[in-house]
Amino acid sequence: MRFDVLTLFPEMFPGYLGQSLLKLAIQRGLVDVKLHDIRDWAKDKHKSVDDRPFGGGPGMVLRVEPVVECVEAVREEKDSASNAKDSQVRPGRLVMLTPQGRKLDQPLVEELAAEERLILLCGRYEGFDQRVRDILEPDEISVGDYVLNGGEVAAMVVIDAVIRLIPGVLGDEQSSQQDSFSASRRHLLEFSQYTRPREFRGHQVPEVLLSGDHQQIAAWREEESRRKTEQRRGDLLSPRESGE
Ligand code: JBB
């Protein structure tokens, strides 16, 4: 799967991309991430990408020309993995990270993971000139109802959630299936996990986990998941009442 990230701060990504899981996925050729600096498409000699809002008001707005031209250029780029003969342009799904977007949840992550190519458009300042939306008609995605300084961290959230669904990216094929929010158990949080030592400062590992009785362990975990979910995330058990 290929990701193209369009940003004014490409230097924010290499640290995250160098993380072991993602690094391995990139080395194995399962994931390809290309960074694009929107400033490279600035038109004037000062390379300006932002300007003051028409109508007045605080802050700056991300200009339409560099953003639209950057997206158009990236959409035309061919798949680096394919050779000259059978190379083809895969336009990809354009995703704008913005607080105005559809809230990211696991069903949306699953939808994105089914794409061959995602183009992630990261904003800054007070947001994009509206004409970016009018011209490019991106899918707009929000990672949550809080204020960020830009779309970069949100783009990393999207990449992080999506790549772990790509077959072969996680060492263990099973664990992404069983996580709290995957389709099969969307309604439950994870049960409590323990590892060595059996006792620390008087805090014991629950006896049942040491019993070797796998049926009993499964039943305890199921019950733990339900209790935990009810206690802290009741909205997951009856999502229609939560306003989600
Ligand atoms: C950003 C959080 C964008 O698209 C908008 C918008 C409003 C305020 C600030 C920004 C900057 S980019 S992505 C997620 C902030 O409405």
Tab-separated table of C-alpha atoms and ligand atoms in Angstrom, residues 97-100 123-127 133 148 150-151, ligand 1:
chain	number	residue	atom	x	y	z
A	97	LEU	CA	-7.102	15.784	7.733
A	98	THR	CA	-9.431	18.357	9.257
A	99	PRO	CA	-11.613	18.854	12.332
A	100	GLN	CA	-14.532	19.225	9.882
A	123	GLY	CA	-3.159	21.511	6.798
A	124	ARG	CA	-1.706	24.204	9.047
A	125	TYR	CA	-2.588	27.710	10.287
A	126	GLU	CA	-6.362	28.358	10.472
A	127	GLY	CA	-7.007	25.770	7.784
A	133	ARG	CA	-12.229	21.474	-1.004
A	148	LEU	CA	-4.400	20.280	16.739
A	150	GLY	CA	-1.839	20.806	11.985
A	151	GLY	CA	-2.832	17.656	10.188
B	1	JBB	C1	-5.648	20.770	11.260
B	1	JBB	C2	-6.525	19.811	13.136
B	1	JBB	C3	-7.834	23.280	9.976
B	1	JBB	O1	-9.967	22.420	8.329
B	1	JBB	C4	-10.259	23.167	9.266
B	1	JBB	C5	-9.162	23.675	10.167
B	1	JBB	C6	-9.484	24.523	11.216
B	1	JBB	C7	-8.489	24.969	12.077
B	1	JBB	C8	-7.168	24.581	11.873
B	1	JBB	C9	-6.849	23.759	10.819
B	1	JBB	C10	-5.413	23.483	10.636
B	1	JBB	S1	-4.976	21.934	10.107
B	1	JBB	S2	-5.934	19.161	10.839
B	1	JBB	C11	-6.553	18.749	12.350
B	1	JBB	C12	-5.997	20.975	12.548
B	1	JBB	O2	-11.389	23.510	9.521
